[in-house]
Coordinates of C-alpha atoms and ligand atoms in Angstrom, one line a residue:
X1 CA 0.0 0.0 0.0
X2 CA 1.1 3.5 -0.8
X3 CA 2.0 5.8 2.5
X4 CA 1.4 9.4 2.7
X5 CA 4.5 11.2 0.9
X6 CA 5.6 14.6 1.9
X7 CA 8.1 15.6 -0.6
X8 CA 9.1 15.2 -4.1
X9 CA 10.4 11.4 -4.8
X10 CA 14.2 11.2 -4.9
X11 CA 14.3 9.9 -8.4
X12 CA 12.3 12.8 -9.7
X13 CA 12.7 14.6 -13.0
X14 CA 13.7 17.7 -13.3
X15 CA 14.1 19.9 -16.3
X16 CA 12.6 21.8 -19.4
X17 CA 11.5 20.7 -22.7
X18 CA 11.8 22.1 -26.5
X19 CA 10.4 21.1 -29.8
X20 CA 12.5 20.6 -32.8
X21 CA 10.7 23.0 -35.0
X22 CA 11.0 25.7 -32.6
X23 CA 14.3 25.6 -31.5
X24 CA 16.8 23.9 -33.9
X25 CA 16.2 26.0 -37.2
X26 CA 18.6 24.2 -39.9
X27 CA 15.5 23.7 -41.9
X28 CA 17.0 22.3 -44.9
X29 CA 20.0 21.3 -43.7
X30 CA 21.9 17.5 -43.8
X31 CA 19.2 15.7 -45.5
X32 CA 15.9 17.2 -44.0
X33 CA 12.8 17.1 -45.5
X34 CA 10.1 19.9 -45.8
X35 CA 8.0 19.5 -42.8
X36 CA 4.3 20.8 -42.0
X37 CA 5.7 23.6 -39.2
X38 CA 7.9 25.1 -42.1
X39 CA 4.8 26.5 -44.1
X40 CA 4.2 29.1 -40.9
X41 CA 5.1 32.6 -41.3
X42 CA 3.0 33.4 -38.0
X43 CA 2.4 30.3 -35.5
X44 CA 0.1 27.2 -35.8
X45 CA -2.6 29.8 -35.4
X46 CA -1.7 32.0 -38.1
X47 CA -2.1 30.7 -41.8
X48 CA -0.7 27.8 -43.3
X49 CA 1.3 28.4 -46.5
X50 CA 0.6 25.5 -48.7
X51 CA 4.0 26.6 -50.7
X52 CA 6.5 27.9 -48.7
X53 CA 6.5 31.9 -50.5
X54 CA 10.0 33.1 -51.7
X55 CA 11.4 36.0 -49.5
X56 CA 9.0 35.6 -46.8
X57 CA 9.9 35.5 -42.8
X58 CA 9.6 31.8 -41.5
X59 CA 11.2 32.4 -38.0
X60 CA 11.4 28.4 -38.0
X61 CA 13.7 28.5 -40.8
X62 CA 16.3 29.0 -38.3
X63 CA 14.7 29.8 -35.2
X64 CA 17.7 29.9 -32.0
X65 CA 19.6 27.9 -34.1
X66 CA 20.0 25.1 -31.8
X67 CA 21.1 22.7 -34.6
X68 CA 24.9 24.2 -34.2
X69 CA 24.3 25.6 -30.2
X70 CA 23.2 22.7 -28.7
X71 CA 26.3 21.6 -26.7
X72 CA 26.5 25.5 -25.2
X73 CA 22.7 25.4 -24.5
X74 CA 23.0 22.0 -22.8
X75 CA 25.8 23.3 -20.8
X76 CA 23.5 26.1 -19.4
X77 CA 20.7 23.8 -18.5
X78 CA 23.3 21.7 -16.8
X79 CA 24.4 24.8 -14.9
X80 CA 20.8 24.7 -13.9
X81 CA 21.1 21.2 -12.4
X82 CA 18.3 19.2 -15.0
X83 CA 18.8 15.8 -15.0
X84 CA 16.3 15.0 -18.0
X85 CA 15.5 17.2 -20.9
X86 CA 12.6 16.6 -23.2
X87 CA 13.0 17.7 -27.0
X88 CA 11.4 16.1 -29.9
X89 CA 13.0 14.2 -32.9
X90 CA 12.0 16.1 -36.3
X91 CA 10.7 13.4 -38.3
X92 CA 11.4 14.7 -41.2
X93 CA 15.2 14.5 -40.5
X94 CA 15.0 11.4 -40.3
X95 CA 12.5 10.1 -42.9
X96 CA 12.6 13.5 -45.3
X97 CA 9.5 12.1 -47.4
X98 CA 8.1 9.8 -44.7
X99 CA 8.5 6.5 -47.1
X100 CA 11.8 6.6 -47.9
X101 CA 13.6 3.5 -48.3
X102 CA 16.1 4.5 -46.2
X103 CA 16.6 6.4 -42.8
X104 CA 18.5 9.3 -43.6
X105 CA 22.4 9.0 -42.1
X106 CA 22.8 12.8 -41.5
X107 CA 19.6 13.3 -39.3
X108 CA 20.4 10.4 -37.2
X109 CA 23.9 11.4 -36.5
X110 CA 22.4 15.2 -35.4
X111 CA 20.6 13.3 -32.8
X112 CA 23.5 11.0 -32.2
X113 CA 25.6 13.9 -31.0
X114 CA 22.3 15.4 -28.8
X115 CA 21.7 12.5 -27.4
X116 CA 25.2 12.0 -26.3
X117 CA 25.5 15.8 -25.2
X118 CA 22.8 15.0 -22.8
X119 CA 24.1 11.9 -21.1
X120 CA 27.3 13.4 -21.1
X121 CA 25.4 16.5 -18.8
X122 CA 23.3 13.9 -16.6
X123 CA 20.3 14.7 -18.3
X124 CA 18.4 11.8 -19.2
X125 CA 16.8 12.4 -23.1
X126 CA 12.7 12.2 -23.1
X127 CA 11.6 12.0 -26.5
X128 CA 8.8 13.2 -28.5
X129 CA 8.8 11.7 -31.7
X130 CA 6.1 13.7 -33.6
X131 CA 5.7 17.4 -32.6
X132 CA 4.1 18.9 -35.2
X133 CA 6.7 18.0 -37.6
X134 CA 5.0 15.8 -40.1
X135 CA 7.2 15.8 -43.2
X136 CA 5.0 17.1 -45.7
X137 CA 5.0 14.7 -48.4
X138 CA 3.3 12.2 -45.8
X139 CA 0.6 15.3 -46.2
X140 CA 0.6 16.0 -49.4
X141 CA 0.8 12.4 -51.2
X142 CA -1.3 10.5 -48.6
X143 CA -3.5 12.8 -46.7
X144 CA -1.2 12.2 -43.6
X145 CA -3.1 9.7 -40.7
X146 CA -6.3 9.5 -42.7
X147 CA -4.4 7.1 -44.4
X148 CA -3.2 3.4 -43.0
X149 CA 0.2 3.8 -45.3
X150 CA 1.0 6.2 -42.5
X151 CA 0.5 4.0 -39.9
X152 CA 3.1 1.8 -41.3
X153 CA 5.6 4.6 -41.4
X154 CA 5.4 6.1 -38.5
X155 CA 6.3 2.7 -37.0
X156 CA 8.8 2.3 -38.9
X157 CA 10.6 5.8 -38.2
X158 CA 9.7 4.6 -34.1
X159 CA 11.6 1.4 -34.9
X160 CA 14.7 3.0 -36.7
X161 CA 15.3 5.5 -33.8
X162 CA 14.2 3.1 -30.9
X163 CA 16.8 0.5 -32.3
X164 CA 19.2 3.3 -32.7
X165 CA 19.2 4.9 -28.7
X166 CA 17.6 1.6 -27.0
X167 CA 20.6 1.6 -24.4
X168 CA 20.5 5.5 -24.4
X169 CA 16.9 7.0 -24.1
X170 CA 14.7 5.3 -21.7
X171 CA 11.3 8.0 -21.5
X172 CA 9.9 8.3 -25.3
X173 CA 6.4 9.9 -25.8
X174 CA 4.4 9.4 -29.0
X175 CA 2.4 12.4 -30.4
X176 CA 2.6 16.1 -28.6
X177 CA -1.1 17.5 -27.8
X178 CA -2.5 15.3 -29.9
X179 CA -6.0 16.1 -28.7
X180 CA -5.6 19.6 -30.4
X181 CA -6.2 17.2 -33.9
X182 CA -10.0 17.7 -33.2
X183 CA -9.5 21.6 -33.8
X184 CA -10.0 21.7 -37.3
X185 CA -7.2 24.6 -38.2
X186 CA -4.7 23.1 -36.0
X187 CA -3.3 21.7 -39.0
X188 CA 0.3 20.1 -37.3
X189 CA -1.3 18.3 -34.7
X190 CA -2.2 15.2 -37.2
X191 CA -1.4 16.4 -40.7
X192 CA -5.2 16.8 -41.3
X193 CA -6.2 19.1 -44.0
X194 CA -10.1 19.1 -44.4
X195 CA -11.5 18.9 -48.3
X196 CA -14.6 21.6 -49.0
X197 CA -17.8 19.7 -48.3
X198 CA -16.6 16.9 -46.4
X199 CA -17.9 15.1 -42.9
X200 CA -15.2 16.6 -40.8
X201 CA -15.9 15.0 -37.9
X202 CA -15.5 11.5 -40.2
X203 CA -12.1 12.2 -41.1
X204 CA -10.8 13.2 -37.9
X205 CA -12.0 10.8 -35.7
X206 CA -11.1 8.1 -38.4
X207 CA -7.2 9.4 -38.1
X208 CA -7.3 9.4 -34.6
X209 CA -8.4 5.9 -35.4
X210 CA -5.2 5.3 -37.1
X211 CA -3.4 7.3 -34.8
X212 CA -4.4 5.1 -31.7
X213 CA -3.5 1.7 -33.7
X214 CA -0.4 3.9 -34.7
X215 CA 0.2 4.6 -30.9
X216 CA -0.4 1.0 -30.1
X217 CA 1.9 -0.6 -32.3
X218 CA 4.6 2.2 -31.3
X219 CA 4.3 0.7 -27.7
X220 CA 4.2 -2.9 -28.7
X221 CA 7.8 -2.2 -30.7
X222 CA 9.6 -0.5 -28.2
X223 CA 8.6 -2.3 -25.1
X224 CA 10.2 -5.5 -27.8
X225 CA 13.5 -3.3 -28.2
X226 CA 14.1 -2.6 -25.2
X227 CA 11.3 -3.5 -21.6
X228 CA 12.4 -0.9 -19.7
X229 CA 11.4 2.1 -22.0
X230 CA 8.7 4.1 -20.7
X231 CA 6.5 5.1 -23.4
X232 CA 4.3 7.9 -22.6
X233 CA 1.1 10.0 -24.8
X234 CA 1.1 13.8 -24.1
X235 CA -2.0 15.8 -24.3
X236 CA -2.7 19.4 -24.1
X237 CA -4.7 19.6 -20.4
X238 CA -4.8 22.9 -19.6
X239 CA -8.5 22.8 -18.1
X240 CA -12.0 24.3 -17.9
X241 CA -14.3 24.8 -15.0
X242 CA -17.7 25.5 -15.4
X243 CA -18.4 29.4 -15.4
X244 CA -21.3 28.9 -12.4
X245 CA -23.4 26.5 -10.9
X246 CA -25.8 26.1 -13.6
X247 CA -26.3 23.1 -14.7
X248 CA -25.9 23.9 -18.2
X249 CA -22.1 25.1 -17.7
X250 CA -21.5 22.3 -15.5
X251 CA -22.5 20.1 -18.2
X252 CA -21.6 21.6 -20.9
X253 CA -17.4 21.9 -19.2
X254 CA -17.4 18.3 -18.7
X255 CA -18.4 17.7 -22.1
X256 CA -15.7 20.3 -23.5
X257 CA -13.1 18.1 -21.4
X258 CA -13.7 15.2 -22.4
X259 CA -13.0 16.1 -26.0
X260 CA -9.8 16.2 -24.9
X261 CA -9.3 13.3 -22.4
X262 CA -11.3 11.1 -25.0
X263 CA -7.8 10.3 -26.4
X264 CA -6.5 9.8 -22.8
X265 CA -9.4 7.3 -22.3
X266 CA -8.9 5.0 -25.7
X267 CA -4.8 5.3 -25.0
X268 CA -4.3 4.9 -21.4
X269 CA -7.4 2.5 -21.1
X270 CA -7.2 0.8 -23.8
X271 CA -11.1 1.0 -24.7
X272 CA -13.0 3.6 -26.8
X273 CA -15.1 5.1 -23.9
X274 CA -18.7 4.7 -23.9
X275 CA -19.8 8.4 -24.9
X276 CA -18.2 8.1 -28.0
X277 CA -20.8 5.8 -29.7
X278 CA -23.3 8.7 -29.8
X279 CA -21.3 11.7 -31.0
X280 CA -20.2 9.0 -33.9
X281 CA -24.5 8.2 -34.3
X282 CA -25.1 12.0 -34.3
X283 CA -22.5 13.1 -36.4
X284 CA -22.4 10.2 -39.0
X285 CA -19.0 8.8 -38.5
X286 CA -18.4 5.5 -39.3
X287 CA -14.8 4.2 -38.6
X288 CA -13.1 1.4 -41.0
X289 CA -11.4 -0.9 -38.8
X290 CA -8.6 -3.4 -39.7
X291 CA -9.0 -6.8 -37.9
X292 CA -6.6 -6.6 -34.5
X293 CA -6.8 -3.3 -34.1
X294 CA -9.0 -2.8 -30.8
X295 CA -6.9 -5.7 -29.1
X296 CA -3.2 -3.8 -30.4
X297 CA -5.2 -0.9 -28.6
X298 CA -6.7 -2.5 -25.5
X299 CA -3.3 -4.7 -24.6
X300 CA -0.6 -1.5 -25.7
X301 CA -1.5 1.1 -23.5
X302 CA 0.8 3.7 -22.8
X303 CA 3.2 3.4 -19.8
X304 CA 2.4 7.1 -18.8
X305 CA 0.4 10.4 -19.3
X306 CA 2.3 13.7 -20.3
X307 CA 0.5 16.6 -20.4
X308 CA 0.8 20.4 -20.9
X309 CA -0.7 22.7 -18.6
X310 CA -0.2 26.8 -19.0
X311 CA -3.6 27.6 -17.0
X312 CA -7.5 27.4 -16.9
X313 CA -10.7 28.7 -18.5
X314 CA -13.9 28.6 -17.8
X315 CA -17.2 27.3 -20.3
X316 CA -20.2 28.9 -20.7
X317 CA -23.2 27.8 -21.9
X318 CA -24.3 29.8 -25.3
X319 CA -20.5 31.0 -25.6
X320 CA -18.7 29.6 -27.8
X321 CA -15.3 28.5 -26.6
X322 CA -12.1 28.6 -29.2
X323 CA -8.3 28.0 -28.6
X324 CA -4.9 28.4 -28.9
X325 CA -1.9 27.0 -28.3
X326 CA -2.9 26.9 -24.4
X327 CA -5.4 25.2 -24.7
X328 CA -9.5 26.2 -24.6
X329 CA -10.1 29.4 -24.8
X330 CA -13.4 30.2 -22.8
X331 CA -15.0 33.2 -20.2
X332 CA -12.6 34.6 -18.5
X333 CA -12.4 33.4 -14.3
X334 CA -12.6 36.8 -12.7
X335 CA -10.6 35.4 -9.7
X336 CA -7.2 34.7 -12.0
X337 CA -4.4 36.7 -13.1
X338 CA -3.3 36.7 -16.8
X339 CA 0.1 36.4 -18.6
X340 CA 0.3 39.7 -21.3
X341 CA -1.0 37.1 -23.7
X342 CA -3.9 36.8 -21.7
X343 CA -3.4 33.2 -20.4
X344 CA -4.9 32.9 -16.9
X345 CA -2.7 32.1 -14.2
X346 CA -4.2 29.4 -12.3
X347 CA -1.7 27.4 -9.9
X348 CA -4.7 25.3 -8.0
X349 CA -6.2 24.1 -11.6
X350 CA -2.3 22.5 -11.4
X351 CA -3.4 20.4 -8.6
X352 CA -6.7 20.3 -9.2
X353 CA -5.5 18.8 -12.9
X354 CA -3.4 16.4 -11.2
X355 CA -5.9 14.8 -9.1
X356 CA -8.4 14.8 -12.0
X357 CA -5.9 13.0 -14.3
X358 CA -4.8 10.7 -11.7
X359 CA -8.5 9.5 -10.6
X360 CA -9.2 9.1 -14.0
X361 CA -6.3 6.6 -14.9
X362 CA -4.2 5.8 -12.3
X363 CA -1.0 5.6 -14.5
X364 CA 2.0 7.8 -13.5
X365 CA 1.9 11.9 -14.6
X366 CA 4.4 13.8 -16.3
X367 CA 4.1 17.8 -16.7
X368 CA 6.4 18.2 -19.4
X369 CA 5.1 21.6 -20.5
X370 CA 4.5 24.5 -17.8
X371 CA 5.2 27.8 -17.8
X372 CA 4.8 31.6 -18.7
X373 CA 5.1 33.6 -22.0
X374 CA 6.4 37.2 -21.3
X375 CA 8.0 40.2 -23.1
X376 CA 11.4 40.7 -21.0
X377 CA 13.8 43.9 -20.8
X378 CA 16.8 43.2 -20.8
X379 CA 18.9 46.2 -18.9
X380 CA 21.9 47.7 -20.4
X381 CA 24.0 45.1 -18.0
X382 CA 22.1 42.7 -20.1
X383 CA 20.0 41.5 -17.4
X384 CA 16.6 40.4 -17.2
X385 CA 14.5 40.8 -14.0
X386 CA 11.6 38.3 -14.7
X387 CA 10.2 38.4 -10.9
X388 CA 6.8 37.4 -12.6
X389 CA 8.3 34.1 -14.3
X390 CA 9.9 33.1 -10.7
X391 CA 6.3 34.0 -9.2
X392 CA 5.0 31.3 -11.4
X393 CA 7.4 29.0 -11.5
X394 CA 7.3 28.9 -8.0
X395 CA 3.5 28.4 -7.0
X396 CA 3.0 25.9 -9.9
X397 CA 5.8 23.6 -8.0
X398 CA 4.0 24.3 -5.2
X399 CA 1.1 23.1 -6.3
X400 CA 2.7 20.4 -7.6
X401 CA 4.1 19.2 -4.4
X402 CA 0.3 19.6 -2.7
X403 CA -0.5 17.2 -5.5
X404 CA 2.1 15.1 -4.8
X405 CA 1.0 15.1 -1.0
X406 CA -2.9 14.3 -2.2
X407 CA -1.4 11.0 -3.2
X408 CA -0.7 11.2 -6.8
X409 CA 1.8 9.8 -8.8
X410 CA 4.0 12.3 -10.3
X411 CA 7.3 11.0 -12.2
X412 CA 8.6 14.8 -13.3
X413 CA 7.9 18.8 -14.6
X414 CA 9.7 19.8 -17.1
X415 CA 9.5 23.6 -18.1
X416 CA 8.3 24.9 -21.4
X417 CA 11.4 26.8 -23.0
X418 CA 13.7 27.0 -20.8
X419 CA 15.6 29.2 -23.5
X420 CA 13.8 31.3 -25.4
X421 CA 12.1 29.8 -28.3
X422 CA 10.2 30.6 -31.1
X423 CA 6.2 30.3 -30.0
X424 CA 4.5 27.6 -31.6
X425 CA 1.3 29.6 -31.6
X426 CA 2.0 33.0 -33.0
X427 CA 5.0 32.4 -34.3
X428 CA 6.6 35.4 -32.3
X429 CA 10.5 35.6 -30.5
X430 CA 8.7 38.0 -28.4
X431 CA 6.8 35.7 -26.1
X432 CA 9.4 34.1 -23.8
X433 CA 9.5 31.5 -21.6
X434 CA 13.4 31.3 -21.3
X435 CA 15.3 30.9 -17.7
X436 CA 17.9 32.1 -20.5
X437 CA 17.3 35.0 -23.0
X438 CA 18.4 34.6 -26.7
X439 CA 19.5 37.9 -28.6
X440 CA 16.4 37.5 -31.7
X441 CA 13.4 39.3 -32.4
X442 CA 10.5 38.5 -34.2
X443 CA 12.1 40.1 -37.6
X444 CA 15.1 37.8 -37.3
X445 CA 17.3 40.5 -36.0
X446 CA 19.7 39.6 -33.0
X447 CA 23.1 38.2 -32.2
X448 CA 21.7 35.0 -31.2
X449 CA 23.6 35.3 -28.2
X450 CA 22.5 33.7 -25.1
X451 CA 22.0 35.5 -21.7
X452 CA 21.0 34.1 -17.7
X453 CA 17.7 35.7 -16.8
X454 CA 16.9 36.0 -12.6
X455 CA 15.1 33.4 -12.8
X456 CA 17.6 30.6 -13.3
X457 CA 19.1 30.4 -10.3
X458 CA 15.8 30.2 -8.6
X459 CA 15.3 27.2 -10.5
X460 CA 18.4 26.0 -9.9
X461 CA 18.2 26.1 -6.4
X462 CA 14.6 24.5 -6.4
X463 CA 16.0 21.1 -8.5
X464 CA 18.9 21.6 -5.9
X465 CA 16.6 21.3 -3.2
X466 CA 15.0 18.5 -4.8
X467 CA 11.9 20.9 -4.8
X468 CA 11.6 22.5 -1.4
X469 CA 13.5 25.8 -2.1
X470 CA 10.5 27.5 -2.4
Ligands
LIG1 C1 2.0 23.9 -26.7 C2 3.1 23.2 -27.6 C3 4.4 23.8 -27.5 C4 4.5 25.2 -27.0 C5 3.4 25.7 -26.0 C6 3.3 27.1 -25.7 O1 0.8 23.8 -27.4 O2 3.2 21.8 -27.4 O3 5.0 23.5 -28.7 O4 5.0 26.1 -27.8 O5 2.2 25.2 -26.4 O6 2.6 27.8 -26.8 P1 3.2 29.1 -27.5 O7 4.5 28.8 -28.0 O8 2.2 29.4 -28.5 O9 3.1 30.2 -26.4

């Protein structure tokens, strides 16, 4: 039986975590395919390009250029005691076209030399390996997941790179938020783009379909190469309360959440949960099934939930909610603070998130995305005073540690962007979530140089203190 605990386990993880697209530029570099986040001039939630348009700013293009800083970067985040880092593999370094006949050598050997930074730091790699960097031919030639062939592939690339770091990456996760595939701009999420006329809700909930079989069989290899990975699903969980007591908003904010834990439910339990069967009646959805595939999905479940959480919302009734790369955007809670972006700052929806989660599927949490966007000053010393980022920081680990106390199983929080990083949302330099600052604007103008905000050596100190210097 499991005793009351206190404090943060020993063996915790502690660190920050980056995406490919948004941090290693190189775009075109070594091999690398086109992929879908290089067809944004302004964020995920600005408009897609479907040709990438000659002379145009794509800040991704080279974004901090962590494709030739990584070893100085990883120093700094060493300096800041992490002992794991979570980034993402870009797929499309590896597979340019997605069915390749071959792994490309040059993209591997990128990740070879990250991956051996990182153990050479005492940060243990967690790996993403599909954040919103779909290669776009797998788009373009076969409709991305709507299509089986994808399946197939993205197995494959999870076998070349499991085979590859088996002995050096333990914690892999599969798809980054992929709840946000239901929202139907969010284009990156699944590599979904919608045809005029069509049942939308046919095509997405068929590729999430092939995603879950996708997820399954990604689980089923890896736990074959190697039985002590831990192979996790991340999901975007920022969360929504009901605006009042009315029934209606009640109602109405459960159903908005399960929207998103409905791919918790099928991936962490294994079963399509029973609610689904009359949004597919309703809507007319009608999913083609291969034979196997709801036992692959019922006996590969994932070994853990990851989640981003950046703050709460609230639904309701007659309102019509939208989102961004936070999460649902609802009313605003009169009782929270916001970021300058307007995110509400919610520390007790942390805990409050945790418990839910963790009454919901008892498998063990991971928050590997937390943390505030901000426009910093630097001072002519080059210094940056981010008092509100340390407030943050600070009472979301609290909160954390209070979750931790209500019983629930927490294996690590890893900070969003620990260095400055372009935002997958907007597509801006401006909003930063750095404990370092990095010399770039939203132009493209700046040395590229890298500076130590206040905050990190207050987070120092808390992985230091294992999480009590609060
Ligand atoms: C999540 C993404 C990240 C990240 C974060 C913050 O949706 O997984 O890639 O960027 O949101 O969003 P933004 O960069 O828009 O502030």
């Amino acid at each position: 039986m499991r005793k009351y605990r206190d404090e943060f386990p020993e063996d915790f993880l502690w660190g920050g975590a980056i995406a490919a697209n948004q941090a290693e530029g190189a775009w075109n570099v070594d091999g690398k395919g086109i992929d879908c986040s290089n067809h944004y001039r302004h964020g995920f939630f600005g408009e897609f390009d479907p040709e990438i348009i000659e002379g145009e700013f794509y800040p991704n293009h080279e974004a901090i250029d962590f494709y030739h800083r990584f070893a100085e970067d990883l120093e700094l985040m060493k300096g800041m005691n992490f002992n794991c880092f979570r980034t993402s593999i870009n797929w499309a370094r590896i597979f340019p076209n997605g069915d390749d006949a071959e792994p490309n050598e040059l993209g591997l050997q990128f990740y070879d030399r990250l991956i051996d930074k990182l153990l050479e730091c005492g940060m243990q790699p967690v790996i993403t390996l599909s954040h919103y960097e779909i290669p776009m031919n797998v788009i373009r030639k076969y409709g991305s997941f709507r299509s089986r062939e994808v399946v197939d592939m993205f197995v494959r690339y999870c076998e070349v790179v499991f085979n590859r770091y088996k002995d050096k990456v333990q914690y892999w996760m599969t798809f980054n938020e992929i709840n946000n595939m239901r929202r139907e701009s969010f284009i990156p999420a699944a590599g979904i783009i919608y045809e005029e006329g069509e049942n939308k809700a046919q095509a997405m909930y068929q590729a999430a379909h092939n995603i879950f079989v996708a997820n399954a069989r990604a689980v089923k290899r890896g736990h074959e190469i190697n039985p002590d990975f831990k192979i996790g699903t991340m999901l975007s969980l920022s969360n929504v309360y009901p605006n009042s007591c009315r029934p209606e908003d009640v109602f109405g904010s459960m159903q908005t959440r399960r929207s998103s834990l409905f791919f918790g439910d099928v991936m962490l339990r294994g079963e399509y949960p029973a609610y689904v069967h009359r949004i597919w009646h309703e809507k007319d959805v009608q999913i083609e099934m291969e034979e196997g595939d709801l036992e692959v999905i019922r006996e590969y479940t994932n070994d853990y939930l990851a989640f981003s959480y950046y703050r709460t919302t609230t639904f309701k009734e007659g309102i019509s909610s939208t989102a961004d790369s936070g999460g649902v955007t609802g009313v605003k809670n009169s009782y929270l603070e916001e970021t300058p972006w307007g995110w509400q700052i919610d520390p007790l929806g942390f805990r409050y998130t945790f418990n839910e989660l963790y009454d919901r599927y008892q498998k063990p949490l991971f928050c590997v995305e937390n943390g505030m966007g901000n426009d910093d000053v630097v001072t002519e010393d080059k210094e940056i005073h981010d008092d509100y980022r340390i407030d943050y920081l600070k009472k979301h680990i609290r909160a954390m540690r209070e979750a931790i106390r209500d019983g629930v199983d927490i294996m690590g929080y890893t900070w969003w962007g620990p260095i400055d990083i372009i935002s997958a949302g907007t597509g801006e330099m401006k909003k930063r979530y750095g404990f370092i600052y990095v010399d770039r604007d939203n132009e493209g103008n700046g040395t590229l140089e890298r500076y130590k905000k206040d905050s990190f050596e207050v987070y120092k100190q808390i992985i230091s203190s294992n999480g009590n210097n609060l």
